[in-house]
Amino acid sequence: PAAIAIPPDIFEFSATAGTRYRIVIDGYRSGTTPANGVTFLHWALEPAANDDFSSAQTISGSHGTVTACNAFSTIEVGEPGHGGDQGGRSIWHRWEAPISGVATIDLAGSSFDTLLAVYRAGEAITLNQLTLIAQNDDWFDGFNLNFHSRVEFVATAGVTYLIAVDGANDGTSYISDGWLVMNYKLS
């Protein structure tokens, strides 16, 4: 099948069950200098299991790192735009704060332009019952604007928070997706 290139270096194609595919990765050569560096290959055949709000992946503890892929994920009817952007490839995490303190969540290390929002779950059973706590699109670290999102908020022990990660939407037909790295800590 023909591959369709989607920037940055993401390809989608219709795969046939039982067919072997070979994937070649190469670098761009400028003049006589070959490209070099580390290459990562991430692939998915279907949306992430935590594509929907109701199937949020539970994370726990006062700190950790979660990796995932949001390729093929979707947004649900009535889902808010996270980070002030309409997005289109959200995945969800559920976290109960073990102690009270300042929670920091960042998406540094992700392979795409991310969106991030944290909601207080409370008794929420539908998307329109969520209370927005914090959100971010592009994080400015004091020196550089980067496309990985970051939020800080005061977390309360025993309260459940829903964390939505999405890909930025450029307003045309391109929605960022790829490999996600989500770091969280509570101090």
XYZ file of C-alpha atoms in Angstrom:
187
model
C 0.000 0.000 0.000
C 1.028 3.585 -0.562
C 2.315 5.442 2.484
C 1.108 8.921 3.291
C 3.668 11.267 4.863
C 2.372 13.405 7.717
C 4.807 15.945 9.171
C 6.944 15.507 11.191
C 8.079 12.157 9.811
C 4.877 10.257 10.597
C 3.478 7.844 8.042
C 0.082 6.187 7.880
C -0.904 3.333 5.594
C -3.561 0.638 5.419
C -1.980 -2.618 6.559
C -3.216 -6.039 5.501
C -3.318 -8.833 8.086
C -0.619 -11.465 7.511
C 1.478 -9.223 5.254
C 5.114 -8.579 6.180
C 6.249 -4.971 5.894
C 9.794 -3.655 5.870
C 10.363 -0.145 7.160
C 13.429 1.813 6.108
C 14.632 4.845 8.028
C 17.188 7.156 6.469
C 18.567 10.622 7.140
C 18.839 13.702 4.990
C 22.256 14.257 3.402
C 23.431 17.806 2.858
C 26.270 17.874 0.317
C 28.870 15.302 1.364
C 27.864 15.262 5.048
C 25.608 12.314 5.902
C 22.905 12.677 8.511
C 23.478 10.884 11.788
C 21.862 10.607 15.177
C 19.471 8.527 17.189
C 16.294 7.279 15.544
C 13.180 6.013 17.280
C 10.408 4.054 15.607
C 6.984 4.093 17.238
C 3.958 2.417 15.704
C 0.333 1.731 16.501
C -2.479 -0.206 14.872
C -5.380 1.314 16.787
C -6.193 4.109 19.223
C -4.746 3.935 22.735
C -6.849 2.055 25.300
C -7.297 5.364 27.173
C -8.593 7.229 24.109
C -11.907 8.015 25.831
C -12.571 9.961 29.033
C -14.438 6.994 30.518
C -11.434 4.672 30.028
C -8.744 6.933 31.501
C -5.558 5.078 32.456
C -4.978 5.141 36.220
C -1.588 6.390 37.386
C -0.501 6.525 41.003
C 2.115 7.745 43.423
C 3.759 11.086 44.039
C 5.910 10.904 40.914
C 6.373 8.905 37.737
C 6.706 8.822 33.975
C 4.120 7.464 31.566
C 4.764 6.713 27.890
C 2.092 6.201 25.254
C 1.174 6.882 21.642
C -1.791 9.063 20.673
C -1.781 8.124 16.970
C -5.269 7.072 15.854
C -6.827 8.508 19.018
C -9.848 10.783 18.635
C -11.849 13.364 20.533
C -15.288 12.650 21.898
C -18.514 14.557 21.283
C -18.584 17.370 23.845
C -14.891 17.091 24.723
C -13.401 20.491 25.552
C -10.390 21.889 23.705
C -7.397 21.219 25.942
C -4.697 23.859 26.342
C -6.871 26.380 24.495
C -6.707 24.411 21.218
C -9.321 22.201 19.566
C -6.817 19.313 19.298
C -8.159 16.045 17.980
C -6.074 13.116 19.315
C -6.621 13.080 23.083
C -5.781 10.400 25.607
C -6.752 10.447 29.285
C -5.128 9.608 32.638
C -6.715 9.434 36.107
C -4.589 10.323 39.161
C -5.480 10.566 42.845
C -3.126 12.837 44.775
C -1.589 10.777 47.620
C -0.674 13.929 49.611
C -1.388 17.649 49.306
C 1.233 19.755 47.564
C 2.282 21.358 44.288
C 1.830 19.007 41.352
C 3.888 19.471 38.201
C 3.070 17.651 34.979
C 5.157 18.083 31.840
C 5.328 16.462 28.440
C 9.063 17.035 27.854
C 10.488 14.323 25.636
C 7.315 13.853 23.596
C 7.731 13.641 19.830
C 4.942 16.069 18.895
C 3.419 19.496 19.628
C 1.395 18.746 22.765
C -1.628 20.117 24.608
C -2.226 19.430 28.298
C -5.177 20.001 30.636
C -5.937 18.887 34.191
C -9.495 18.617 35.475
C -10.884 17.924 38.918
C -12.970 14.796 38.581
C -15.145 15.022 41.676
C -18.322 13.104 40.908
C -17.937 13.745 37.169
C -19.361 11.005 35.036
C -19.593 13.041 31.833
C -17.247 15.420 30.044
C -19.391 18.489 30.742
C -19.148 17.897 34.519
C -15.355 18.372 34.669
C -13.808 21.406 36.372
C -10.701 22.804 34.656
C -7.755 23.181 37.072
C -4.821 23.990 34.740
C -3.979 23.876 31.040
C -1.118 24.700 28.685
C -0.221 24.605 25.028
C 3.366 25.772 24.518
C 5.518 26.093 27.634
C 8.020 28.935 28.023
C 10.794 27.767 30.365
C 12.232 31.258 30.907
C 14.641 30.960 27.992
C 12.896 29.068 25.201
C 9.394 28.488 23.940
C 8.999 24.767 23.427
C 6.120 22.771 22.061
C 5.901 20.480 25.068
C 3.250 21.485 27.560
C 3.687 21.915 31.324
C 1.337 22.763 34.196
C 1.648 23.330 37.939
C -1.260 23.337 40.351
C -2.020 22.817 44.027
C -3.207 19.234 44.469
C -5.290 18.092 47.432
C -4.736 14.675 49.033
C -7.455 12.200 48.086
C -8.792 14.265 45.180
C -8.947 12.595 41.768
C -7.688 14.554 38.759
C -8.208 13.730 35.106
C -5.291 14.589 32.829
C -5.939 15.044 29.120
C -3.056 15.034 26.639
C -3.760 15.987 23.045
C -1.974 17.002 19.861
C -2.056 20.581 18.630
C -4.335 21.297 15.696
C -2.978 23.671 13.035
C -6.482 24.633 11.914
C -6.286 22.674 8.672
C -6.290 18.904 8.520
C -3.088 18.260 10.505
C -3.295 17.225 14.167
C -0.038 16.481 15.987
C 0.431 12.941 17.187
C 3.221 10.572 18.075
C 5.098 9.294 21.080
C 4.102 10.804 24.425
C 6.275 11.136 27.521
C 4.365 12.442 30.549
C 6.308 13.227 33.725
C 4.473 13.988 36.956
C 5.645 14.842 40.461
C 4.141 16.122 43.663
C 6.154 18.127 46.162
